Every structure is written in C-alpha cells, then in structure tokens.
XYZ file of C-alpha atoms in Angstrom:
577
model
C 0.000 0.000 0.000
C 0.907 3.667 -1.166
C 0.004 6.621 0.324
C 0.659 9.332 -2.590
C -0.792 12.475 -3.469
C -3.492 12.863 -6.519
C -0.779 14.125 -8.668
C 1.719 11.543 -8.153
C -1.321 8.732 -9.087
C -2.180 10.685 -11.888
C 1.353 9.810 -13.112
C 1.447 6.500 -12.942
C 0.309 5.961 -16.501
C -3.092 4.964 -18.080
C -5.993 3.996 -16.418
C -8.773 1.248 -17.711
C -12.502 1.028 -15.941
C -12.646 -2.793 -16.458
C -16.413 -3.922 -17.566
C -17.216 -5.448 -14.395
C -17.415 -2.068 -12.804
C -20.426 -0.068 -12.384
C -20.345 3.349 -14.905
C -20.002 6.840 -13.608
C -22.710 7.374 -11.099
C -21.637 10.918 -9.277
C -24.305 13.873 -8.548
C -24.417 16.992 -7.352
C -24.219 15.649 -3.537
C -20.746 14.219 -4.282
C -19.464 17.080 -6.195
C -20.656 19.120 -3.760
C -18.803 17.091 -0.879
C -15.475 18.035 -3.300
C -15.408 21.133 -3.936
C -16.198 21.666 -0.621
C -13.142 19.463 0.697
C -10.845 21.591 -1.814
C -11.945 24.852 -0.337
C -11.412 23.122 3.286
C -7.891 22.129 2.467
C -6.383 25.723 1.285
C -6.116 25.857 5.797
C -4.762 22.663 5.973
C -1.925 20.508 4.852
C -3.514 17.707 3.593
C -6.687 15.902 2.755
C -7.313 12.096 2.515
C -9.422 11.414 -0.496
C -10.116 7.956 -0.469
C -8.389 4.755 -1.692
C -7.728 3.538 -5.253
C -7.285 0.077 -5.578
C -5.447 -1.569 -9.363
C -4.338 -3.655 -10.922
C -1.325 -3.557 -13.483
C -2.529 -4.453 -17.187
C 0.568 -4.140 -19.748
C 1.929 -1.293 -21.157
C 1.013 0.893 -23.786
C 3.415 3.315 -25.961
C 2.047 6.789 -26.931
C 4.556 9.030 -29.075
C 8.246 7.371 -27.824
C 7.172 6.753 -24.117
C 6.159 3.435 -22.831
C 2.845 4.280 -20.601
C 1.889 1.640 -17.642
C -1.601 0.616 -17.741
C -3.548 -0.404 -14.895
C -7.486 -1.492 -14.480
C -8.658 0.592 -11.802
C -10.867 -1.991 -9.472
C -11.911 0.854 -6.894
C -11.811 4.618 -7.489
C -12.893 5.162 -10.687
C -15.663 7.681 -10.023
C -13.314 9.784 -7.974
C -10.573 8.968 -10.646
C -13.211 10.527 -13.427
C -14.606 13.410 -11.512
C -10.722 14.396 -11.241
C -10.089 14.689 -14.507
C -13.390 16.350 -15.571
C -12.343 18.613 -12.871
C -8.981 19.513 -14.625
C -10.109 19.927 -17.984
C -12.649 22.111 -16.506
C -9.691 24.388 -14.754
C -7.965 24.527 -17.905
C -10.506 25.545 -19.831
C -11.828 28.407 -17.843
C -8.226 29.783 -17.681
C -8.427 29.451 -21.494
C -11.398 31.793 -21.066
C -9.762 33.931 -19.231
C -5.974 34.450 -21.178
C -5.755 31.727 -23.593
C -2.146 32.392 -23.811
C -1.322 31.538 -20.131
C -3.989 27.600 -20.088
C -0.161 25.903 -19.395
C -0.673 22.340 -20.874
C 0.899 20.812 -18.130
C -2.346 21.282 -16.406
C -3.867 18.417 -18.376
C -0.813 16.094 -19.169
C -2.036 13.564 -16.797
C -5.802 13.648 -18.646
C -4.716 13.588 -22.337
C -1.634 13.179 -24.048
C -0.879 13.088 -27.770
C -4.559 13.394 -28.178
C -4.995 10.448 -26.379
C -7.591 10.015 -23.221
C -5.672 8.892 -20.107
C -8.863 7.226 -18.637
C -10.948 4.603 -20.898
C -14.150 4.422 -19.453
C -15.789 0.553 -19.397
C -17.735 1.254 -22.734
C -17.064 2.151 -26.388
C -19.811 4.614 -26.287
C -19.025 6.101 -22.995
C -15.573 7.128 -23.405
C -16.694 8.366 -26.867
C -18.774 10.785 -24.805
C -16.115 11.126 -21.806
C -13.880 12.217 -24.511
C -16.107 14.760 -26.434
C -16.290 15.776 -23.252
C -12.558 16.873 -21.969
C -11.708 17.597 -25.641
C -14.554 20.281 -26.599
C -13.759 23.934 -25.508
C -17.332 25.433 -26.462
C -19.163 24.550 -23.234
C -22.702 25.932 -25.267
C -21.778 23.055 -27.280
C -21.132 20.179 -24.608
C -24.802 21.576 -23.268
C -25.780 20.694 -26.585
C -24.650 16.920 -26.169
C -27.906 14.109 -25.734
C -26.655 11.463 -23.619
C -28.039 8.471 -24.341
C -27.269 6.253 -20.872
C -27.276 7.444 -17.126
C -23.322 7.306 -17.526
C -23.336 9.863 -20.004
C -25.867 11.583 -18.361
C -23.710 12.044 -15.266
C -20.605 13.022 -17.190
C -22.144 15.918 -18.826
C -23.722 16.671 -15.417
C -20.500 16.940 -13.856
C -18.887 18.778 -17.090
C -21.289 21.356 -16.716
C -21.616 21.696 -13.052
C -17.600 21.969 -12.500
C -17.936 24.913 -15.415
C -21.034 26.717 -13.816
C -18.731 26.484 -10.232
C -15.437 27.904 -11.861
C -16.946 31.201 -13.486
C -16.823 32.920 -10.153
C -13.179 33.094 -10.137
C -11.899 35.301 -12.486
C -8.442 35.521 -11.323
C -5.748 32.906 -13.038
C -3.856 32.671 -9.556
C -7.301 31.721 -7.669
C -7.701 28.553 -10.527
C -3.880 27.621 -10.266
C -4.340 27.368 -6.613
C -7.497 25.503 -6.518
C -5.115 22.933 -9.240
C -2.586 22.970 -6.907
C -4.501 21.364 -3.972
C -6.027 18.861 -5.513
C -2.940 18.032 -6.875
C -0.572 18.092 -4.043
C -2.616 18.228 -0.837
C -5.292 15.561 -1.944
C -3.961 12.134 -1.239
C -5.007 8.613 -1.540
C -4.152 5.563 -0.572
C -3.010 2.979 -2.867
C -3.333 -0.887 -3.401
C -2.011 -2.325 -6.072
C -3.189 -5.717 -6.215
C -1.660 -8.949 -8.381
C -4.993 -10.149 -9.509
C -8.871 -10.226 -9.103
C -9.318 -12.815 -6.492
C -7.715 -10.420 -4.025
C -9.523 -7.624 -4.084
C -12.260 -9.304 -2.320
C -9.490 -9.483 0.655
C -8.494 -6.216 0.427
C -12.358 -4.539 1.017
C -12.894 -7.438 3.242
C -10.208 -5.273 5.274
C -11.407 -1.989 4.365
C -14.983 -2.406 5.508
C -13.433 -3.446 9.030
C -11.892 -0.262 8.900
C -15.080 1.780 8.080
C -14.632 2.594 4.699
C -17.848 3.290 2.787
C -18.666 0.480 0.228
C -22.418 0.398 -0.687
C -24.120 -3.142 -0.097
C -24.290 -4.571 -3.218
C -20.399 -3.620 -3.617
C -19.809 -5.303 -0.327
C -22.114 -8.781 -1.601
C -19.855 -8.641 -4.622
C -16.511 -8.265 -2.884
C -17.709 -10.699 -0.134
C -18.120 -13.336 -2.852
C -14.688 -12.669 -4.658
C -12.921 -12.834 -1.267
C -14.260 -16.464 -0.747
C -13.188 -17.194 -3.787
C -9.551 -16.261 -2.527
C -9.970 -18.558 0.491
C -11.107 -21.216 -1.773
C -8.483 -20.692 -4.408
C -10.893 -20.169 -7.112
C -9.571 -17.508 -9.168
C -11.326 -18.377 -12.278
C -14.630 -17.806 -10.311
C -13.494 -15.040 -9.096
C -13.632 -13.194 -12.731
C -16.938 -15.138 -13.320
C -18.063 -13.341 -10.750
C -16.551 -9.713 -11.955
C -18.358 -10.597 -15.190
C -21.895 -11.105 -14.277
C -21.084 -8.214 -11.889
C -20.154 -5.617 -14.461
C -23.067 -6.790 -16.967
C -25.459 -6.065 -13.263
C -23.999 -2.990 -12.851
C -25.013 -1.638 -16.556
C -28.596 -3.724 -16.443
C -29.406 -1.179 -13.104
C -27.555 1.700 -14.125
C -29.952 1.698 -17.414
C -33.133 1.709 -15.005
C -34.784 5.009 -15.701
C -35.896 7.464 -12.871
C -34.683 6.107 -10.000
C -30.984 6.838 -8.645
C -28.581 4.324 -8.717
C -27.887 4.589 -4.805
C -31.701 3.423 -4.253
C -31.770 1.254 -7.101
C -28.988 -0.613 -6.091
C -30.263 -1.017 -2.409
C -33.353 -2.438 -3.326
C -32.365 -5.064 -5.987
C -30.062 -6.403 -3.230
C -32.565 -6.612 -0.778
C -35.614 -8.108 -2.714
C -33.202 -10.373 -4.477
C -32.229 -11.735 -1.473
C -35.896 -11.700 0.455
C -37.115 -13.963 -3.121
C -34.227 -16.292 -2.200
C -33.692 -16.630 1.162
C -37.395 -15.921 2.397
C -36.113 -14.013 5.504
C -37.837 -10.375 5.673
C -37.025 -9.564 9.036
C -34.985 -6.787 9.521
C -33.008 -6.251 6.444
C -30.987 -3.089 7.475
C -28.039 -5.004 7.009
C -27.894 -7.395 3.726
C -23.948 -8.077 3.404
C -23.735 -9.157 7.219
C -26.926 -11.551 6.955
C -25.626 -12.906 3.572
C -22.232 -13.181 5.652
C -23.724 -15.034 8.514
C -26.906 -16.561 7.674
C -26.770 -17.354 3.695
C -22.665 -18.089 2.943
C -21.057 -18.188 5.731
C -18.046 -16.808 6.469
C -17.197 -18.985 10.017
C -17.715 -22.375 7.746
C -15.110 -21.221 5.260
C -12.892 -20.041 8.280
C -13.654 -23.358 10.199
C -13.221 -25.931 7.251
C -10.204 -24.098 5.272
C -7.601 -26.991 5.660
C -10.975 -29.496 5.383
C -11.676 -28.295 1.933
C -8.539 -28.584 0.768
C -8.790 -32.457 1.460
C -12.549 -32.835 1.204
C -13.725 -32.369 -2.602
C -17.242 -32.925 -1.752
C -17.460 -29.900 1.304
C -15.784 -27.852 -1.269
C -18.072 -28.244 -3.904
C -20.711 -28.000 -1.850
C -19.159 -23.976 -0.638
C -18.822 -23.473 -4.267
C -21.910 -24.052 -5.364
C -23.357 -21.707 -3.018
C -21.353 -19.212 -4.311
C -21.853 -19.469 -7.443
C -25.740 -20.373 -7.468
C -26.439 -17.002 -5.483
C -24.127 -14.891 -8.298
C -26.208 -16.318 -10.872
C -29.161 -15.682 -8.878
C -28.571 -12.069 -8.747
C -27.523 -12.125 -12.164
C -30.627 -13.223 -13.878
C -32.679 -10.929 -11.763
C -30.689 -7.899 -13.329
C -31.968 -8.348 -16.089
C -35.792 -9.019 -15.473
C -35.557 -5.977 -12.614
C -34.663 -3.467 -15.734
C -37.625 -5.201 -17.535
C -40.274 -4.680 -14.902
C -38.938 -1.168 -14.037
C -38.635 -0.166 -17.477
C -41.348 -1.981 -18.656
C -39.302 -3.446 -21.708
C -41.494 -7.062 -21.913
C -42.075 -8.169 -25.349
C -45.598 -8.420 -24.195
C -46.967 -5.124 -23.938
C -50.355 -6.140 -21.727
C -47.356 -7.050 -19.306
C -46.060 -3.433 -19.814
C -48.832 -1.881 -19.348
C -49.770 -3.955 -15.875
C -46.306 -3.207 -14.347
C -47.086 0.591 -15.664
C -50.504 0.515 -13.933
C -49.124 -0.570 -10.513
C -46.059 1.630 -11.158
C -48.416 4.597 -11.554
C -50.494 3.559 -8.196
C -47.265 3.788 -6.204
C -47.066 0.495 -5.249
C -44.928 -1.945 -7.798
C -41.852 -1.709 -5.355
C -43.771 -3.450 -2.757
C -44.259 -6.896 -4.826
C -40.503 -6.724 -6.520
C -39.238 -9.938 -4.794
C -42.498 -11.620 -5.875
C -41.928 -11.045 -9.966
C -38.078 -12.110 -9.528
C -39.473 -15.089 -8.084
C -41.769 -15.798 -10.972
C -39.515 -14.829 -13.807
C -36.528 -16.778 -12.203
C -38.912 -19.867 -12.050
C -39.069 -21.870 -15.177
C -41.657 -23.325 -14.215
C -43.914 -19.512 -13.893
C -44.107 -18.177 -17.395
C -43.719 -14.267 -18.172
C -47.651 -14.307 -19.190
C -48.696 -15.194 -15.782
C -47.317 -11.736 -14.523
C -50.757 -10.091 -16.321
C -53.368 -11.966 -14.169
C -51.162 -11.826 -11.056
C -50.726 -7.819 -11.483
C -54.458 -7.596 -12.128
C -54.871 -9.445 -8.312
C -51.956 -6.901 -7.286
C -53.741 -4.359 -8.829
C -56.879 -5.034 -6.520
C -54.886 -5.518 -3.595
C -53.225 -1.952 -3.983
C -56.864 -0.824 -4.716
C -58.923 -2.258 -1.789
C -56.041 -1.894 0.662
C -53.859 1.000 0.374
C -55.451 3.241 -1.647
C -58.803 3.371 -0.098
C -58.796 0.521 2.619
C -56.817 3.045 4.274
C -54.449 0.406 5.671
C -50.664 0.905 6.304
C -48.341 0.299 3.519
C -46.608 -3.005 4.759
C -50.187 -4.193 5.556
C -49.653 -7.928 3.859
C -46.428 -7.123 2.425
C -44.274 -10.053 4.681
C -46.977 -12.133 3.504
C -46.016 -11.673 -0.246
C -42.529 -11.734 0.708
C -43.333 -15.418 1.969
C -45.287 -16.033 -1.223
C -42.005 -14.975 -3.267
C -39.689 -17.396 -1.638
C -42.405 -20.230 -1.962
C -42.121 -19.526 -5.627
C -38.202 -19.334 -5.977
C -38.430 -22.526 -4.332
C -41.318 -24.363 -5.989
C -43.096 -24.798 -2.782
C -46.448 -23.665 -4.395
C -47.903 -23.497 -7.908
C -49.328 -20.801 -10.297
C -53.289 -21.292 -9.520
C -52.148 -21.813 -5.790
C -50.536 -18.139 -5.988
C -53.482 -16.663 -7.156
C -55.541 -18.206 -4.647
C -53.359 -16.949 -1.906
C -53.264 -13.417 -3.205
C -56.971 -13.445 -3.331
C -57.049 -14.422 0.418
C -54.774 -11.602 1.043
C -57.216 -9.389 -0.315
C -60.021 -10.630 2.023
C -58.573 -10.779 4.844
C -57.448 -7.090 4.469
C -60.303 -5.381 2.974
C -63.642 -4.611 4.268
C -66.489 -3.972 1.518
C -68.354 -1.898 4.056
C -65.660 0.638 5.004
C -64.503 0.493 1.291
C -67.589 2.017 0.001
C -67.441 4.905 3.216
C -63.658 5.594 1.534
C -64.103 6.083 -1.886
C -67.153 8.283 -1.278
C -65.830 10.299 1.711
C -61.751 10.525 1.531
C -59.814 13.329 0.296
C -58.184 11.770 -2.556
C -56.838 14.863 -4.325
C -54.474 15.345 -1.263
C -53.935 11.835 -0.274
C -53.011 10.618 -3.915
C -50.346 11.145 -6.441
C -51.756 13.116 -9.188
C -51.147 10.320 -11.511
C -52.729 7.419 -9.700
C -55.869 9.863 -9.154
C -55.779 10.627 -12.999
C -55.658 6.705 -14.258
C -58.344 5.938 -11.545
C -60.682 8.587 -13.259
C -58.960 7.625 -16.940
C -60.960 3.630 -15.868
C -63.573 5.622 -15.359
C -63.964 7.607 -18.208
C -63.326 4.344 -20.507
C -66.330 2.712 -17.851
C -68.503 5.618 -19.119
C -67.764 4.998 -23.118
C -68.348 1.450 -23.073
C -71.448 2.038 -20.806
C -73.129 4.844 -22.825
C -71.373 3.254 -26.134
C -69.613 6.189 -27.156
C -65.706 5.933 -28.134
C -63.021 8.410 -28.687
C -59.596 7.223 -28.390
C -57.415 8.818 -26.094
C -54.370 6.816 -27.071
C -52.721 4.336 -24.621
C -53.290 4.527 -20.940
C -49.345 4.853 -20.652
C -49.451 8.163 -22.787
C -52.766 9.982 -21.296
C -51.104 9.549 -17.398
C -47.946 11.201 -18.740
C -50.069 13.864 -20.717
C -50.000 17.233 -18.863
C -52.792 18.324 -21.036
C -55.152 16.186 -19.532
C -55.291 17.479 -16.065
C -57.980 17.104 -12.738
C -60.179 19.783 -12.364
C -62.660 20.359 -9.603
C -66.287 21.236 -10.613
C -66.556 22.941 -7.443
C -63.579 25.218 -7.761
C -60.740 25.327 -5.002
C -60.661 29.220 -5.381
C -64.203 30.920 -5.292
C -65.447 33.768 -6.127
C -65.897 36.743 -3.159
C -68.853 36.013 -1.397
C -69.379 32.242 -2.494
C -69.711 29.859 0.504
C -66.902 26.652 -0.283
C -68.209 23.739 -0.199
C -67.336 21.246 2.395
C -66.738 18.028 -0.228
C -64.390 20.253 -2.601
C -61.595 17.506 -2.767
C -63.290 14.171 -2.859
C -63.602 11.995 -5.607
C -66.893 12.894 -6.424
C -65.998 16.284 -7.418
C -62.824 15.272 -9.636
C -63.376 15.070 -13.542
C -60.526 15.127 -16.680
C -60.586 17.536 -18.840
C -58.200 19.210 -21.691
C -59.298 22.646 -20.497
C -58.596 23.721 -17.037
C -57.026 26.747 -17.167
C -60.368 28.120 -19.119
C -62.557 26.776 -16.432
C -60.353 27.464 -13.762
C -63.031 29.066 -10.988
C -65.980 29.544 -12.856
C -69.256 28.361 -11.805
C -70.984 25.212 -12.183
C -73.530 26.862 -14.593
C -70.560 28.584 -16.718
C -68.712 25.477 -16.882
C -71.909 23.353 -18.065
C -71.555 25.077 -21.100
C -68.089 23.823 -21.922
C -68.712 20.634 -20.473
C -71.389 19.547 -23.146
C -69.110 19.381 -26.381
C -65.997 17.803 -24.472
C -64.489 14.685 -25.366
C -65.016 13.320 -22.346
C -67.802 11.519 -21.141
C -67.408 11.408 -17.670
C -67.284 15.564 -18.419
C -70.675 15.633 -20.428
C -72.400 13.872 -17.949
C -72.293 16.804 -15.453
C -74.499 18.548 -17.655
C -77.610 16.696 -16.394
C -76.838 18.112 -12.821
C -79.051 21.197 -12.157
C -76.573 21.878 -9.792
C -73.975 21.667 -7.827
C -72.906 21.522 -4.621
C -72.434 18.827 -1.526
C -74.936 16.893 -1.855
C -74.387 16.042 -5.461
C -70.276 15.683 -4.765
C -71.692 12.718 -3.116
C -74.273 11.586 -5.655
C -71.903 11.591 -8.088
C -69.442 10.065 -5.645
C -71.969 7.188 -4.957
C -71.532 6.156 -8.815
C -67.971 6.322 -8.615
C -67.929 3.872 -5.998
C -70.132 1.691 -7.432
C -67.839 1.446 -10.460
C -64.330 1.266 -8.239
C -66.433 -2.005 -6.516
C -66.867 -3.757 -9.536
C -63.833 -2.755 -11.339
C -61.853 -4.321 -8.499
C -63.333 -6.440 -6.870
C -61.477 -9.617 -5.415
C-alpha cells in the first residue's frame, strides 16, 4: 500500500474502468462534498481522499514513451470526476488568457490526443472524450446522452464549469489545481490479480470505509473465492457483476444509490425468504446465507474434502447467478421493456399507483422460475392491482399491511413450494382478509383523494372511469394508450366545485373528494368559474365522464356525493377480489 498524493497517481500511466465495474454514477451531492473538501484544504496541509485500488494491465506506448496501464478496481468515479475537474480548470483559464492555459495542467488527462482514462464502454468514453476535448461549453450543453453514464458526465462537465466562473483571477484557478494536486492524497493498493480484491475490502470495511451493499455482496463473494483458491470464479463473478452494474444503471428514474439497495434486498428476500430486519444485507448474507465462520472453520478441510468444497462453491456461485438473472428481469419490470406489452402496461398501472416496489421480490421469483411463465405476470398484477386498490389506496391500511406475507409467497415460488393457480388463490385471500367492503364504500365516497393521492394514480383511476362511461353509454373516442394519457399534462384534474371561489361564495365542504374530480383538456379556461358557466363547456368535451355533469341542475355537496356514490359503485366492480 501507497500513500501518494493525486498528482503523483495521476502519473502512474493509463488507467482502464474494467467492464465489471459499475459506470459513472456521481451527482451533485458528491461534487458538492469536493469542492467543498478543496476549499477546506487551502487551511490545511492535507486531505485524505479515499483509496484507489489496481491492478497492473501491460503497457502501452504513446509518441516514444512506454505508458503503464492499470485497471482501476476501486476509485474510478473519484478517478473521473478528477479529470473532468482539470479539464474544466484549464478551460476556464483558457477563457480567461488563452495564452497563459499551461498544458501541463492536463498532461495527466490527455496526451498526444490520447484520453488517459478509458471508461468501461465504447460509447461512454466516446462521450467522456467529447467531453474533456470540446472547448465550447454551449456546445457540450448541446450533447444528448443516451445512458445514465453519459448523463452524469455531462452533469458533472457542466456543473464543474457553472462552479469555476466565479473566479476570475488565473492565480485563484492555479491554486485551486494545486490542492487537488498536491494536498489531496489517496491511498493505494495495487493488487496482483482479481481474487484479491475481495481481501483487500474485506479489510477496508473493518476499517469503516464506505462500500455500498451490493459492492460489499460482490466483494464478499470474490474474497471467498480467494480462500477457496478459485480464481477463475473469481472473474466469473466480476463478469456477471459488471453486466449487473449496466442492467441497473440503465433503469430510468430512479438513482442508482436506491436502485442498487433495493435489488439487493428483494433479491435476497425472493431467495432466502427471511424479511425480518433487512438493514443489514452483506452481514446476513455473511452469517446466515454463505457463511463466512464455515469457510474459516473448514479451510484446511476443503482442501482435502472435494465434496465440502463443492458444496461452498456451489453456493457461491448459485447465489451470483441468482442475482444475475434478476438484473436483467428488474430493468424489464422497471422499465417496462417485456415483449408483451399487456405485461407493460400492468407493471405501468401498478407503477403509476405507487405500489410496484412493494411486490418486486415476488416477480423475480416468478420470472426466475421456469416453471412460472412471463404471461402469468398479467393476471397476477391484475390481483396486485386489486390488492393496492382495496387496501392501500382506499382501505386506508398501512403500507406493509400484507407485504411479509407476499414476501413469503415470493420465496415459496423461488423454491417451488407452491404453484401458479395456488398463488393466485393466496393473493386473493390476502385481499379478504385485508379489505372490508363496508368501510370500502365509506372511503371512496368520503376521503380526500386529491391530497392523499399522487396526481397520476388519481388521474388513471378517473382515466378507468372515463373508458367505464364509453363502453357504458357506447360512445368511443380514443385517447391513445393509458401509458401516454397519465404522462399527458394536457389532460389534467379539475374540480367542478372550484378550489378558489369567487368573493362572497360559501366553499363547499366536499371540494376535494372523488366525487368532485373530472378530466378535462381545459382547465385553465374553467379554472373558478361556476358550475352553470362550466356546463356550457362541459357539453361538447371529449369526455364523457365531463358531459355527464351537464344533467346536474346543480352543484354543490350533496351532489359531490351523488356523483361520488356512482364512482364507488364502479371502483367495486372494477376491483373487486
């Protein structure tokens, strides 16, 4: 180990992200956390910035010098944001006097032309180096990434220029250079190949530092691979790593801190079965799934007993494949990317209602079960659907109300303990048991569902609706797909009654319950007029559910719950168990 400053590492040669390593996945917080540090550190003498952990990989000759190349196995977002952070230094003093942007500022990011960092992906160091190569930043703005990766680069291109254009003195920008450079250190591992740098975090995460938990799962794994002198599992396992990595760094809008998190931790409830307090996946998976006192205990046995060894083996790698083939199907669901789009459009449904997170565990138990095909996931998300319904969104009922129940259900599936119709039947009885008809019809009449629900879930209950009201008074006028009219901001909720009334105007007490919530394309022109005004419009809208106000005489409590009685009656049969 090496404890060097930033611009000695920078020096060593050229840097490789291997493919098993997640891509760049920095925000503002950790750019923040910085440039922060590298104002802290102008009253210090030094600041530790982490460790960097490599590899050695061959050489590599660029003009007449021979460059060492190493794969960079930890550090690599720090490693990146550093050298966006230079080029951005260099180019604002290039803003500032061209003439005096030294090049020795960015030796250690390009040379020759040449990117000193290769980024784990063809088209991501395409974009890394558009990136530290482009002076016209109105340009770079300009520039449509096309994964989160790329996403986050330009982020951090953009956000490092919009920091330096405060400082318009050359001296201020050498000086912020200059500590990073020389009072930013790190320490160094250099390791002699993959199967140790399980060992080496093993170590680390004794020592406090911060690894998140699928990271720690991964290096956990590798480590026993080192006990076990398995090194050729050992890159197996940095394979189906790196190609996890990419599957959840391609899951769209969710971060990859909390997407991460959660794919560990529903992976492991659909294969272990345990739901009790999961605040700590790596140390149950350490203790309770493969564990780490057997491999301690039995070292010297497995080297003489083939059949114990195996046996640890197998463990290992059955759980990395486990994870690995959920990857994939947890980009799927969350990205709705089926081939089947009814199964799209279920996931989107439940997605929209604020509730698909709860049953995750439950569709990587189906999907990883040959026996469960993809298909089934429509009629079980219509039962999930009706669940979500009944019990949280009017049974009023807290939101892990059944949930260690389907959690139980999941594992029974991973581990064909109980069959397709058997599922069903036990979802069903889930349903029952937490829904009461009686105070389901007193909900959906009397709560306040235009503050208690997400505007989107409150505009595809009223989109069923409005379909409900087409097929009953045979009248059709296609809105497109239900995907596209929840997303459209120019369908909106308006309120007959109006929020905002006129001077004078008593409110009325029912103003936010379902019963006075309609679509419409036209809010902002009915805005707070009054019922009879808005009659008018509402007799040549599109909408049914919008024309047949018009037979109202008027409006006002009572009628909110009139028209609220009908609602319900259609929310009953729509989902009922």
């Amino acid at each position: 180990m090496k404890f060097d400053t930033v611009e000695k590492f920078l020096n060593y040669g050229i840097f490789t992200i291997p493919e098993y390593q997640r891509g760049y996945s920095w925000t503002k917080d950790q750019l923040d956390d910085l440039l922060n540090d590298l104002g802290d550190v102008e009253f210090i003498k030094e600041h530790y910035a982490g460790t960097i952990t490599l590899i050695k990989a061959g050489q590599e000759k660029i003009g007449i010098t021979n460059l060492t190349k190493y794969d960079i196995v930890d550090g690599q977002q720090r490693l990146t944001t550093f050298h966006l952070l230079l080029i951005s230094i260099y180019h604002r003093i290039s803003e500032i006097k061209p003439l005096e942007a030294d090049d020795v500022i960015i030796r250690s990011v390009i040379n020759k032309e040449k990117s000193l960092l290769r980024l784990n992906n063809k088209s991501n160091q395409e974009f890394f180096y558009t990136l530290i190569t482009d002076f016209d930043i109105n340009s770079i703005k300009k520039l449509l990434p096309t994964t989160k990766t790329q996403k986050n680069l330009l982020f951090t291109r953009v956000y490092f220029h919009t920091f330096l254009q405060r400082y318009t003195s050359i001296n201020t920008l050498i000086n912020i250079y200059n500590n990073l450079l020389s009072k930013f250190k790190v320490n160094i591992f250099e390791l002699e190949e993959e199967s140790e740098v399980g060992l080496i975090f093993e170590t680390m995460n004794d020592r406090g530092l911060p690894l998140s938990d699928i990271d720690k799962v991964k290096n956990y794994l590798i480590y026993l691979t080192n006990r076990l002198n398995e090194k050729s599992l050992a890159k197996e396992i940095n394979k189906k790593f790196g190609e996890i990595f990419t599957d959840l760094m391609a899951i769209e809008n969710y971060s990859t801190a909390r997407i991460e998190n959660s794919f560990l931790k529903n992976c492991y409830i659909a294969y272990v079965g345990d739901s009790k307090d999961l605040s700590d996946i790596p140390k149950k998976i350490k203790t309770e799934l493969i564990k780490q006192r057997e491999i301690f205990a039995k070292k010297n046995l497995f080297d003489n007993d083939g059949t114990q060894r195996d046996k640890k083996i197998k463990e290992i790698k059955d759980f990395n494949n486990f994870l690995h083939k959920c990857s994939t199907f947890y980009l799927q669901i969350l990205n709705q990317e089926f081939d089947n789009e009814e199964i799209n459009k279920s996931f989107f449904r439940l997605e929209t209602l604020g509730k698909i997170e709860s049953f995750l565990p439950l569709y990587l138990a189906i999907l990883t079960n040959k026996k469960f095909k993809p298909d089934f996931l429509i009629s079980i998300n219509e039962i999930l659907e009706i669940f979500t319904i009944r019990v949280f969104i009017f049974g009023n009922r807290r939101g892990n109300t059944g949930i260690s129940v389907i959690f139980d259900l999941a594992h029974k599936v991973y581990s064909n303990k109980i069959n397709f119709t058997e599922l069903k039947k036990e979802l069903r009885n889930l349903i029952e048991k937490n829904s009461n008809n009686l105070d389901l019809r007193k909900s959906i009449i009397n709560l306040s569902v235009y503050n208690t629900l997400s505007q989107n879930a409150l505009k595809l209950i009223l989109l069923d609706y409005e379909y409900y009201l087409q097929n009953e008074l045979k009248s059709k006028f296609d809105f497109g797909t239900i995907q596209e009219l929840t997303k459209n901001n120019k369908i909106t909720i308006e309120h007959i009654a109006p929020q905002n009334l006129m001077a004078g105007i008593k409110p009325l007490e029912n103003i936010n319950l379902l019963g006075n919530l309609v679509l419409t394309f036209q809010n902002s022109s009915l805005t707070n007029k009054t019922f009879s005004s808005k009659k008018q419009l509402y007799i040549n809208s599109d909408f049914c559910s919008e024309r047949e106000l018009v037979s109202f005489e008027d409006w006002n409590d009572k009628t909110i719950i009139e028209r609220g009685k009908k609602i319900q009656k259609f929310i009953m049969d729509k989902w009922k168990p």
